[in-house]
Amino acid sequence: SNPNSYTMGKFAYHLHAASKAVAPCLFTGLEYAFVDYAKLKKIADDCATADVFRDAWIEELSRIQENFNEHHKNSTGLFLDAALEGGNDDAAFTSSDTREAVERLVEVKGREYALDLLRDTKVLLESASLNAEALHLALRKRDKRMAAREGRDVPKVGVMRELLPELYSSSFYLATGARSLSTFQDVLRECIEQKEDEHVIDNDNGEVGDSSLAVEATKKDEYLWFKKNAKILTEKELASLVAHRGFHCETDSSVTRPIENSLQSFEYTWVSGVHLAECDVGATKDEKIIMAHDENFRRLALLSGAEESLAPLKDLTLADVMRVPLKHGSRPPLLVDVLRSAMAIGEHAQLVIEVKPGNSEIVDPLMNLFQRHPALLSRVAVIMSFDAYLIEDIAERFAFSTFLRRTGGGGSKGDLVAIAEGIPRNKSSTVARRGRNSRMSKVRACAASVSYGNDAMGTCDAAGPIPKLLILTAHGNYDARHIVTNVNDGFEGLSDKLPKSIGIDGVYIEYQPEMLEPKGRENMLKLAEKHIVGVWMLKPRDPDSLSVATKLVEECGVTYVNTDFPRGFFSS
């Protein structure tokens, strides 16, 4: 599908981004297949005959099933090979005691092997879920288009009733709801964690970069300039300005300021009085969340040609990352370390976290982090992404977590689905965590039925306020941006494009000069009445200045404004 057409729905965009982000199987090199949703959508939109659509749909289902079966067979073979290598009996290794079998696997093959297997299992489940949803949505779209064309509630010749059994009986669809793969994944993750020493890594790991007196003097001058000027800001300005990637050097060096997304860049922001710092996050192979904007560290690494600097972050362990000193000398920080610094600095210190499109692998570690350290959730003001499907997933998880907290815990998302549908459910059965279809709207409705206090999401008793969840949008010709906004047309159709999930609070839109003109201000204020609004800018095109930021906040109702705090920022 063409990401520049701006016609992709939130699911199509997420599917496109996820398929581009997935690497082949680490053991066999076999690619993971994804449904050609654009092809099926076009056939449905063209109102092709049932036979034409059926043939194309069956072809996609067969291709996906064949690919899934090959991956699943290979994974099972790797699991059994480990048993034989360790001298274990086949039957014992494939017994009903999953934990015992997985513990043996980790013991026999080692932590690195187990991490690779965990990664491939996660990708296999994620791709199966996305493919199942793509095929299901294609069926709905085709029948809906035909019904509209015929002026009926249902089409004269529908395909949903005929083809759904094919999908529901497919191996990859059954895997999304079966306990075997998901249980194996959860137990494997737990066994890997048991091998790790749970401790906080010291962030002050020494400077190995340029430490000349001239550089130190320049950094001191820059820091004092920032701290002095921050004192002139009003409380509202301090709360609305967002330090883009922290108070960092815009030229990717560490001569004048800290490097982007470093612990020092965030701490400089907060101790100077500015409340918010924006950051980018990625997950390592062992599910540690690292501050990182790019796919790898080549641009920022002190040793840019080193193997660890060139490898994708998702293929590195935390130990690998610690061997990648950045240009200022320290390693890329963990999210948990940055949040702990925010806790120590003061209640005003918070992060605005951006999750990159298609980065589904970070959702589990992110939610697990907040589950293990609920107090740190108060240090996160916003979670945002261009990927609306991903933000909707996070919103549903927060809703479900809050539902359990308010109702005393217990159950599963599958049980919540059953409650919402009013259908009795076997307590031992589960529903795929990511197998989201029309039933998930009932999950949100059921979660919404619980009293949350002042707003839809409200607060978690133990964790404080839930972060605001925002969708990033663009108005220019950017690659694979899902939602397009334009102040000149009054943000026409924006509300219809935003997910209807409980807990999605607003948008983070791209700056346009017309926002500060009379008609633009009027449209901005109307938008701010319905949604929380943030504004991001593109350097050097946009005017990154205090005067512009203040006008956006005071005259346009904007809540957050990104800034790099250039030298001319305060003089305006």
Coordinates of C-alpha atoms in Angstrom, one line a residue:
S1 CA 0.0 0.0 0.0
N2 CA 1.1 3.5 -0.7
P3 CA 1.8 5.4 2.6
N4 CA 1.8 8.8 0.8
S5 CA -1.7 8.5 -0.5
Y6 CA -3.1 9.6 2.9
T7 CA -6.1 7.3 2.4
M8 CA -5.0 4.6 4.8
G9 CA -7.2 3.9 7.8
K10 CA -5.5 3.5 11.2
F11 CA -5.4 -0.3 10.8
A12 CA -4.0 -0.2 7.3
Y13 CA -1.3 2.3 8.4
H14 CA -0.3 0.2 11.4
L15 CA -0.2 -3.0 9.3
H16 CA 2.0 -1.2 6.7
A17 CA 4.4 0.2 9.5
A18 CA 4.5 -3.2 11.3
S19 CA 5.3 -5.2 8.2
K20 CA 8.2 -2.8 7.4
A21 CA 9.6 -3.0 10.9
V22 CA 9.7 -6.8 11.1
A23 CA 12.9 -8.6 10.4
P24 CA 13.1 -12.2 9.2
C25 CA 13.3 -15.1 11.6
L26 CA 16.5 -15.0 13.5
F27 CA 17.1 -18.7 13.2
T28 CA 16.0 -19.6 9.6
G29 CA 16.0 -16.2 7.8
L30 CA 12.4 -16.9 6.7
E31 CA 10.4 -13.7 6.1
Y32 CA 7.1 -13.2 7.9
A33 CA 4.2 -12.7 5.5
F34 CA 1.5 -10.1 5.8
V35 CA -1.8 -9.8 4.1
D36 CA -1.9 -7.5 1.0
Y37 CA -4.7 -5.5 2.5
A38 CA -4.5 -2.7 -0.1
K39 CA -5.2 -5.3 -2.8
L40 CA -8.3 -6.7 -1.0
K41 CA -9.5 -3.2 -0.1
K42 CA -9.3 -2.1 -3.8
I43 CA -11.2 -5.1 -4.9
A44 CA -13.9 -4.4 -2.3
D45 CA -14.0 -0.7 -3.1
D46 CA -14.5 -1.6 -6.8
C47 CA -17.5 -3.7 -5.9
A48 CA -16.1 -6.7 -7.8
T49 CA -18.2 -9.8 -8.1
A50 CA -18.2 -12.3 -5.2
D51 CA -16.2 -14.8 -7.2
V52 CA -13.4 -12.3 -7.9
F53 CA -13.2 -11.2 -4.2
R54 CA -13.4 -14.7 -3.0
D55 CA -10.6 -15.9 -5.1
A56 CA -8.3 -13.1 -4.1
W57 CA -9.2 -13.5 -0.4
I58 CA -8.7 -17.2 -0.4
E59 CA -5.3 -16.7 -2.1
E60 CA -4.2 -14.4 0.7
L61 CA -5.5 -16.7 3.4
S62 CA -3.6 -19.6 1.9
R63 CA -0.4 -17.7 1.5
I64 CA -0.5 -16.5 5.1
Q65 CA -1.4 -19.9 6.5
E66 CA 1.4 -21.6 4.6
N67 CA 3.9 -19.0 5.9
F68 CA 2.6 -19.3 9.5
N69 CA 2.8 -23.1 9.5
E70 CA 6.4 -23.0 8.2
H71 CA 7.4 -20.6 11.0
H72 CA 5.5 -22.6 13.7
K73 CA 7.0 -25.9 12.5
N74 CA 10.5 -24.3 12.7
S75 CA 10.0 -22.9 16.2
T76 CA 8.7 -26.3 17.4
G77 CA 11.7 -28.0 15.9
L78 CA 14.1 -25.6 17.6
F79 CA 12.3 -26.3 20.9
L80 CA 12.7 -30.1 20.5
D81 CA 16.3 -29.8 19.3
A82 CA 17.2 -28.1 22.6
A83 CA 15.6 -31.1 24.5
L84 CA 17.7 -33.6 22.6
E85 CA 20.9 -31.6 22.9
G86 CA 20.4 -31.6 26.7
G87 CA 19.9 -35.3 26.8
N88 CA 16.3 -35.0 27.8
D89 CA 13.5 -37.3 26.9
D90 CA 11.2 -36.1 24.1
A91 CA 8.0 -36.9 26.0
A92 CA 9.2 -35.2 29.1
F93 CA 10.2 -32.1 27.2
T94 CA 6.8 -31.8 25.6
S95 CA 4.9 -32.6 28.7
S96 CA 2.0 -30.5 30.0
D97 CA 4.4 -28.8 32.4
T98 CA 5.3 -25.8 30.2
R99 CA 7.4 -24.1 32.8
E100 CA 9.6 -27.1 33.4
A101 CA 10.2 -27.5 29.7
V102 CA 11.0 -23.9 29.2
E103 CA 13.3 -23.8 32.2
R104 CA 15.2 -26.7 30.6
L105 CA 15.4 -24.8 27.3
V106 CA 16.9 -21.7 28.9
E107 CA 19.3 -23.9 30.9
V108 CA 20.4 -26.0 27.8
K109 CA 20.6 -23.3 25.2
G110 CA 21.4 -20.2 27.2
R111 CA 19.9 -16.7 27.6
E112 CA 20.8 -15.4 24.1
Y113 CA 19.2 -18.3 22.4
A114 CA 16.1 -17.9 24.6
L115 CA 15.9 -14.2 23.8
D116 CA 16.0 -14.9 20.1
L117 CA 13.3 -17.5 20.4
L118 CA 11.2 -15.1 22.5
R119 CA 11.5 -12.4 19.8
D120 CA 10.5 -14.8 17.1
T121 CA 7.5 -16.1 19.1
K122 CA 6.3 -12.5 19.7
V123 CA 6.6 -11.6 16.0
L124 CA 4.8 -14.8 15.0
L125 CA 1.8 -14.1 17.3
E126 CA 1.7 -10.4 16.4
S127 CA 1.8 -11.2 12.6
A128 CA -0.9 -13.9 13.1
S129 CA -3.2 -11.4 14.9
L130 CA -2.7 -8.6 12.4
N131 CA -3.3 -11.0 9.4
A132 CA -6.4 -12.4 11.0
E133 CA -7.8 -8.9 11.6
A134 CA -6.8 -7.8 8.0
L135 CA -8.7 -10.7 6.4
H136 CA -11.7 -10.1 8.7
L137 CA -11.8 -6.4 7.9
A138 CA -11.6 -7.1 4.2
L139 CA -14.7 -9.3 4.4
R140 CA -16.6 -6.6 6.3
K141 CA -15.5 -3.9 3.9
R142 CA -16.6 -5.9 0.8
D143 CA -20.1 -6.7 2.1
K144 CA -20.5 -3.2 3.4
R145 CA -19.6 -1.7 0.0
M146 CA -21.9 -4.1 -1.9
A147 CA -24.8 -3.4 0.5
A148 CA -24.4 0.4 0.0
R149 CA -24.3 -0.1 -3.7
E150 CA -27.5 -2.2 -3.7
G151 CA -29.3 0.1 -1.2
R152 CA -29.6 -2.7 1.3
D153 CA -28.7 -3.4 4.9
V154 CA -26.9 -6.6 3.8
P155 CA -25.7 -7.4 0.2
K156 CA -27.7 -9.7 -2.0
V157 CA -24.6 -11.9 -2.5
G158 CA -22.4 -11.6 0.6
V159 CA -19.1 -13.3 1.3
M160 CA -18.8 -12.8 5.1
R161 CA -21.0 -15.8 6.1
E162 CA -19.3 -18.1 3.6
L163 CA -15.6 -17.2 4.2
L164 CA -15.5 -16.5 8.0
P165 CA -15.4 -20.2 8.8
E166 CA -12.3 -20.5 6.6
L167 CA -10.6 -17.7 8.6
Y168 CA -11.8 -19.1 12.0
S169 CA -10.5 -22.6 11.2
S170 CA -7.1 -21.4 9.9
S171 CA -4.0 -22.3 12.0
F172 CA -2.8 -18.7 12.4
Y173 CA -6.3 -17.5 13.6
L174 CA -6.5 -20.4 16.1
A175 CA -3.0 -19.5 17.4
T176 CA -4.1 -16.0 18.4
G177 CA -6.7 -17.5 20.8
A178 CA -4.9 -20.7 21.8
R179 CA -3.1 -20.9 25.1
S180 CA 0.0 -22.8 23.9
L181 CA 1.9 -20.1 22.1
S182 CA 1.0 -17.2 24.4
T183 CA 1.6 -19.3 27.5
F184 CA 5.0 -20.4 26.1
Q185 CA 5.9 -16.8 25.4
D186 CA 4.9 -15.6 28.9
V187 CA 6.8 -18.5 30.7
L188 CA 9.8 -18.0 28.5
R189 CA 9.9 -14.3 29.4
E190 CA 9.7 -15.1 33.1
C191 CA 12.5 -17.7 32.9
I192 CA 14.8 -15.3 31.1
E193 CA 14.1 -12.6 33.8
Q194 CA 15.0 -15.1 36.5
K195 CA 18.5 -15.3 35.0
E196 CA 18.9 -11.5 35.3
D197 CA 20.1 -9.6 38.3
E198 CA 17.4 -7.1 39.1
H199 CA 19.3 -3.9 39.9
V200 CA 19.5 -0.3 39.0
I201 CA 22.4 0.4 36.7
D202 CA 24.5 3.4 37.7
N203 CA 24.0 6.2 35.1
D204 CA 27.2 8.0 35.9
N205 CA 29.4 5.7 33.9
G206 CA 32.1 8.3 33.2
E207 CA 33.0 10.6 30.3
V208 CA 35.0 9.2 27.5
G209 CA 34.3 11.9 25.0
D210 CA 35.9 15.4 24.5
S211 CA 36.5 16.8 28.0
S212 CA 38.7 19.8 27.1
L213 CA 38.5 22.9 29.2
A214 CA 37.1 24.8 26.2
V215 CA 34.2 22.4 25.7
E216 CA 33.5 22.4 29.5
A217 CA 33.3 26.2 29.5
T218 CA 31.0 26.2 26.5
K219 CA 28.6 23.7 28.1
K220 CA 28.7 25.7 31.3
D221 CA 27.8 28.9 29.5
E222 CA 25.0 27.2 27.6
Y223 CA 23.5 25.7 30.8
L224 CA 23.7 29.0 32.7
W225 CA 22.0 30.8 29.7
F226 CA 19.2 28.3 29.7
K227 CA 18.7 28.3 33.5
K228 CA 18.8 32.1 33.7
N229 CA 16.2 32.6 30.8
A230 CA 13.9 29.9 32.1
K231 CA 13.4 32.0 35.2
I232 CA 11.5 34.7 33.2
L233 CA 8.9 32.2 32.0
T234 CA 5.5 32.2 33.6
E235 CA 4.1 29.1 35.3
K236 CA 1.9 28.5 32.3
E237 CA 4.8 28.7 29.9
L238 CA 6.9 26.4 32.1
A239 CA 4.0 23.8 32.0
S240 CA 3.3 24.1 28.2
L241 CA 6.8 24.2 26.7
V242 CA 8.1 20.8 25.8
A243 CA 11.9 20.3 25.4
H244 CA 12.2 18.3 22.2
R245 CA 14.4 15.3 23.1
G246 CA 15.5 17.2 26.2
F247 CA 17.7 20.3 26.3
H248 CA 20.1 18.9 23.6
C249 CA 22.6 19.9 21.0
E250 CA 20.8 20.3 17.6
T251 CA 23.9 19.4 15.6
D252 CA 24.2 15.8 17.0
S253 CA 27.4 16.8 18.9
S254 CA 28.0 17.2 22.6
V255 CA 30.2 20.3 22.4
T256 CA 27.6 22.9 23.6
R257 CA 24.8 20.9 25.1
P258 CA 24.0 17.3 26.2
I259 CA 23.3 14.8 23.4
E260 CA 19.6 14.2 22.5
N261 CA 17.6 11.7 24.6
S262 CA 20.3 11.5 27.2
L263 CA 19.7 11.5 30.9
Q264 CA 21.6 14.8 31.2
S265 CA 19.4 16.4 28.5
F266 CA 16.3 15.6 30.5
E267 CA 17.7 16.6 33.9
Y268 CA 18.9 19.9 32.6
T269 CA 15.4 20.6 31.4
W270 CA 13.7 19.8 34.7
V271 CA 16.2 21.4 37.1
S272 CA 15.9 24.6 35.1
G273 CA 12.2 24.7 35.9
V274 CA 10.7 23.5 32.5
H275 CA 8.1 20.8 33.3
L276 CA 8.1 18.7 30.2
A277 CA 10.7 16.9 28.1
E278 CA 9.8 14.9 24.9
C279 CA 11.6 11.6 24.3
D280 CA 11.7 8.7 21.9
V281 CA 11.8 5.1 23.0
G282 CA 12.7 1.7 21.7
A283 CA 12.9 -1.8 23.1
T284 CA 15.9 -4.1 23.2
K285 CA 15.8 -7.8 22.5
D286 CA 15.5 -8.5 26.2
E287 CA 12.6 -6.0 26.5
K288 CA 14.4 -3.1 28.2
I289 CA 13.1 0.3 27.1
I290 CA 15.9 2.6 25.9
M291 CA 15.8 6.2 25.0
A292 CA 16.5 6.2 21.2
H293 CA 15.1 8.1 18.2
D294 CA 16.7 6.2 15.4
E295 CA 16.6 2.5 14.5
N296 CA 20.3 2.3 15.5
F297 CA 22.9 4.4 17.2
R298 CA 25.1 5.2 14.2
R299 CA 24.3 8.9 14.2
L300 CA 25.0 9.5 17.9
A301 CA 27.6 6.8 18.8
L302 CA 31.1 7.8 19.8
L303 CA 32.3 4.8 17.7
S304 CA 29.9 5.1 14.8
G305 CA 31.3 2.2 12.9
A306 CA 31.2 -0.3 15.8
E307 CA 29.0 -3.4 15.3
E308 CA 26.6 -2.5 18.1
S309 CA 26.2 1.1 16.7
L310 CA 25.0 -0.2 13.4
A311 CA 22.7 -3.0 14.6
P312 CA 19.0 -2.3 15.1
L313 CA 18.2 -1.6 18.7
K314 CA 15.6 -4.4 18.7
D315 CA 18.4 -6.9 17.9
L316 CA 20.6 -5.8 20.9
T317 CA 20.4 -6.8 24.5
L318 CA 20.9 -4.2 27.3
A319 CA 24.4 -5.5 27.7
D320 CA 25.0 -4.8 24.0
V321 CA 23.7 -1.2 24.4
M322 CA 26.0 -0.6 27.3
R323 CA 28.9 -1.2 24.9
V324 CA 27.7 1.8 22.8
P325 CA 29.0 5.0 24.4
L326 CA 27.4 8.1 22.8
K327 CA 29.4 11.2 21.8
H328 CA 29.1 12.7 25.2
G329 CA 30.6 9.5 26.7
S330 CA 27.7 7.9 28.6
R331 CA 25.5 5.1 27.3
P332 CA 21.8 5.5 26.1
P333 CA 19.7 5.6 29.3
L334 CA 16.9 3.3 30.3
L335 CA 13.4 4.8 30.5
V336 CA 13.1 3.6 34.1
D337 CA 16.3 5.5 35.0
V338 CA 15.0 8.7 33.5
L339 CA 11.6 8.4 35.3
R340 CA 13.4 7.8 38.6
S341 CA 15.4 11.0 38.0
A342 CA 12.1 12.9 37.4
M343 CA 10.8 11.5 40.6
A344 CA 13.9 12.7 42.5
I345 CA 13.9 16.2 40.9
G346 CA 10.3 17.1 41.7
E347 CA 6.6 16.8 41.0
H348 CA 6.8 19.1 38.0
A349 CA 9.2 16.8 36.1
Q350 CA 7.5 14.7 33.4
L351 CA 8.1 13.0 30.1
V352 CA 6.2 13.2 26.8
I353 CA 6.9 9.8 25.2
E354 CA 6.7 9.2 21.5
V355 CA 6.3 5.7 20.2
K356 CA 7.3 5.1 16.6
P357 CA 4.8 3.7 14.1
G358 CA 4.6 -0.1 13.9
N359 CA 6.6 -0.4 17.1
S360 CA 4.2 -3.0 18.7
E361 CA 7.0 -4.8 20.5
I362 CA 7.4 -1.9 22.9
V363 CA 3.8 -2.0 24.2
D364 CA 4.2 -5.1 26.4
P365 CA 7.5 -3.9 28.1
L366 CA 6.0 -0.4 28.6
M367 CA 2.9 -1.7 30.3
N368 CA 5.0 -4.2 32.3
L369 CA 7.2 -1.4 33.5
F370 CA 4.2 0.6 34.8
Q371 CA 2.8 -2.5 36.4
R372 CA 6.1 -3.2 38.3
H373 CA 6.7 0.5 39.1
P374 CA 3.2 2.1 39.3
A375 CA 4.6 5.3 41.0
L376 CA 6.6 6.1 37.9
L377 CA 3.4 6.5 35.9
S378 CA 2.9 9.9 37.4
R379 CA 6.1 11.0 35.7
V380 CA 4.6 10.5 32.3
A381 CA 2.4 13.4 31.0
V382 CA 1.7 12.1 27.5
I383 CA 2.2 9.0 25.3
M384 CA 1.8 9.8 21.6
S385 CA 2.3 8.3 18.2
F386 CA 1.6 8.8 14.5
D387 CA 0.2 5.2 14.7
A388 CA -3.4 5.6 15.8
Y389 CA -3.9 1.8 16.0
L390 CA -1.0 1.5 18.4
I391 CA -2.3 4.3 20.7
E392 CA -5.7 2.6 20.6
D393 CA -4.0 -0.6 21.8
I394 CA -2.4 1.3 24.7
A395 CA -5.6 3.1 25.5
E396 CA -7.5 -0.3 25.8
R397 CA -4.8 -1.7 28.0
F398 CA -5.0 1.3 30.4
A399 CA -8.8 1.0 30.4
F400 CA -8.6 -2.7 31.2
S401 CA -6.0 -2.2 33.9
T402 CA -8.0 0.5 35.5
F403 CA -11.2 -1.6 35.3
L404 CA -9.4 -4.4 37.2
R405 CA -8.0 -2.0 39.7
R406 CA -11.5 -0.5 40.4
T407 CA -13.2 -3.8 40.5
G408 CA -10.7 -5.6 42.7
G409 CA -8.7 -7.4 40.1
G410 CA -9.1 -10.9 38.6
G411 CA -10.1 -12.1 35.2
S412 CA -8.7 -11.4 31.8
K413 CA -9.4 -9.2 28.8
G414 CA -11.2 -12.2 27.4
D415 CA -13.4 -12.4 30.5
L416 CA -14.1 -8.6 30.1
V417 CA -15.1 -9.3 26.5
A418 CA -17.5 -12.0 27.7
I419 CA -19.0 -9.7 30.3
A420 CA -19.5 -7.0 27.7
E421 CA -21.3 -9.4 25.4
G422 CA -23.3 -11.0 28.2
I423 CA -22.0 -14.5 27.2
P424 CA -21.1 -17.1 29.9
R425 CA -17.4 -17.9 29.7
N426 CA -15.2 -20.8 30.7
K427 CA -12.7 -19.4 33.2
S428 CA -9.9 -21.4 31.8
S429 CA -10.3 -20.0 28.2
T430 CA -8.6 -16.9 26.9
V431 CA -8.9 -14.5 24.0
A432 CA -5.8 -13.3 22.1
R433 CA -4.5 -10.2 23.7
R434 CA -4.0 -8.5 20.4
G435 CA -6.8 -10.2 18.4
R436 CA -8.8 -6.9 18.3
N437 CA -12.0 -6.9 16.3
S438 CA -15.5 -5.5 16.9
R439 CA -15.7 -7.2 20.3
M440 CA -13.0 -4.8 21.6
S441 CA -15.4 -1.9 21.3
K442 CA -17.5 -3.7 23.9
V443 CA -14.4 -4.0 26.1
R444 CA -14.1 -0.3 26.0
A445 CA -17.8 0.2 26.7
C446 CA -17.6 -2.2 29.6
A447 CA -14.5 -0.5 31.0
A448 CA -16.2 2.8 30.6
S449 CA -19.2 1.7 32.6
V450 CA -16.9 1.7 35.7
S451 CA -16.8 5.0 37.6
Y452 CA -13.4 6.7 36.9
G453 CA -13.9 9.9 38.6
N454 CA -13.5 13.2 36.8
D455 CA -13.0 11.9 33.2
A456 CA -13.3 8.8 31.1
M457 CA -10.0 7.3 32.2
G458 CA -9.6 9.0 35.5
T459 CA -6.9 7.8 37.9
C460 CA -5.5 4.5 39.1
D461 CA -5.6 4.5 42.9
A462 CA -2.0 3.3 43.2
A463 CA -0.5 4.9 40.2
G464 CA -1.8 8.5 40.0
P465 CA -3.1 10.0 36.8
I466 CA -3.1 8.0 33.5
P467 CA -1.0 9.8 30.9
K468 CA -2.8 11.7 28.2
L469 CA -2.9 9.7 25.0
L470 CA -2.5 11.7 21.8
I471 CA -2.4 11.0 18.1
L472 CA 0.4 12.8 16.1
T473 CA -0.7 14.3 12.8
A474 CA 0.9 16.1 9.9
H475 CA -0.2 18.5 7.2
G476 CA 2.8 18.2 4.8
N477 CA 4.1 15.5 2.5
Y478 CA 5.6 13.2 5.1
D479 CA 6.2 9.5 4.6
A480 CA 3.6 7.2 6.0
R481 CA 1.8 9.8 8.2
H482 CA -1.7 8.5 8.8
I483 CA -3.9 11.4 9.8
V484 CA -3.6 14.7 7.9
T485 CA -4.7 18.0 9.6
N486 CA -5.1 21.4 8.1
V487 CA -6.0 24.5 10.0
N488 CA -7.2 26.2 6.8
D489 CA -10.1 23.8 6.4
G490 CA -11.0 23.9 10.1
F491 CA -9.6 20.4 10.7
E492 CA -12.5 19.0 8.6
G493 CA -13.3 15.4 9.4
L494 CA -10.6 15.1 12.1
S495 CA -13.0 13.8 14.8
D496 CA -14.2 11.1 12.4
K497 CA -10.6 10.0 11.8
L498 CA -9.6 9.7 15.4
P499 CA -10.1 6.4 17.2
K500 CA -13.2 6.3 19.4
S501 CA -11.4 4.4 22.1
I502 CA -12.0 5.4 25.7
G503 CA -8.9 7.4 27.0
I504 CA -7.7 8.9 23.7
D505 CA -7.4 12.6 24.7
G506 CA -6.5 14.6 21.6
V507 CA -3.9 15.4 18.9
Y508 CA -0.4 16.6 18.5
I509 CA -0.5 18.6 15.2
E510 CA 2.1 20.0 12.9
Y511 CA 2.6 23.8 13.1
Q512 CA 1.2 26.1 10.3
P513 CA 1.7 29.8 10.2
E514 CA -2.0 30.3 9.5
M515 CA -2.7 29.1 13.1
L516 CA -1.8 32.6 14.3
E517 CA -4.1 34.4 11.8
P518 CA -7.7 35.4 12.8
K519 CA -9.4 32.5 11.0
G520 CA -6.7 30.1 12.1
R521 CA -7.0 31.1 15.7
E522 CA -10.8 30.6 15.6
N523 CA -10.3 27.1 14.2
M524 CA -7.7 26.3 16.7
L525 CA -9.9 27.3 19.6
K526 CA -12.7 25.2 18.3
L527 CA -10.4 22.2 18.1
A528 CA -9.1 22.9 21.6
E529 CA -12.7 22.8 22.9
K530 CA -13.0 19.1 21.8
H531 CA -9.5 17.8 22.2
I532 CA -6.2 18.4 24.1
V533 CA -3.9 20.0 21.5
G534 CA -0.2 19.9 21.1
V535 CA 1.9 21.5 18.4
W536 CA 5.2 20.2 16.9
M537 CA 7.5 22.2 14.6
L538 CA 10.0 21.3 11.9
K539 CA 13.4 23.0 12.0
P540 CA 14.6 25.2 10.5
R541 CA 11.4 25.9 8.6
D542 CA 9.2 26.9 11.6
P543 CA 9.6 29.8 14.0
D544 CA 10.9 28.2 17.2
S545 CA 10.5 31.1 19.5
L546 CA 8.9 32.0 22.8
S547 CA 6.6 34.6 21.2
V548 CA 5.1 32.0 18.8
A549 CA 4.8 29.4 21.6
T550 CA 3.0 31.9 23.9
K551 CA 0.6 32.9 21.2
L552 CA -0.3 29.3 20.5
V553 CA -1.0 28.7 24.2
E554 CA -2.7 32.0 25.0
E555 CA -4.6 32.7 21.8
C556 CA -5.1 29.3 20.3
G557 CA -5.9 27.1 23.3
V558 CA -2.8 24.8 22.8
T559 CA -1.7 22.8 25.8
Y560 CA 1.8 21.6 24.6
V561 CA 4.3 23.2 22.3
N562 CA 7.5 21.5 21.2
T563 CA 10.8 23.5 21.2
D564 CA 14.5 22.9 20.8
F565 CA 15.2 26.1 22.8
P566 CA 17.5 27.6 20.1
R567 CA 19.7 30.6 21.2
G568 CA 17.2 33.1 19.8
F569 CA 14.2 31.5 21.6
F570 CA 14.0 33.9 24.5
S571 CA 15.0 37.1 22.7
S572 CA 11.7 37.0 20.7

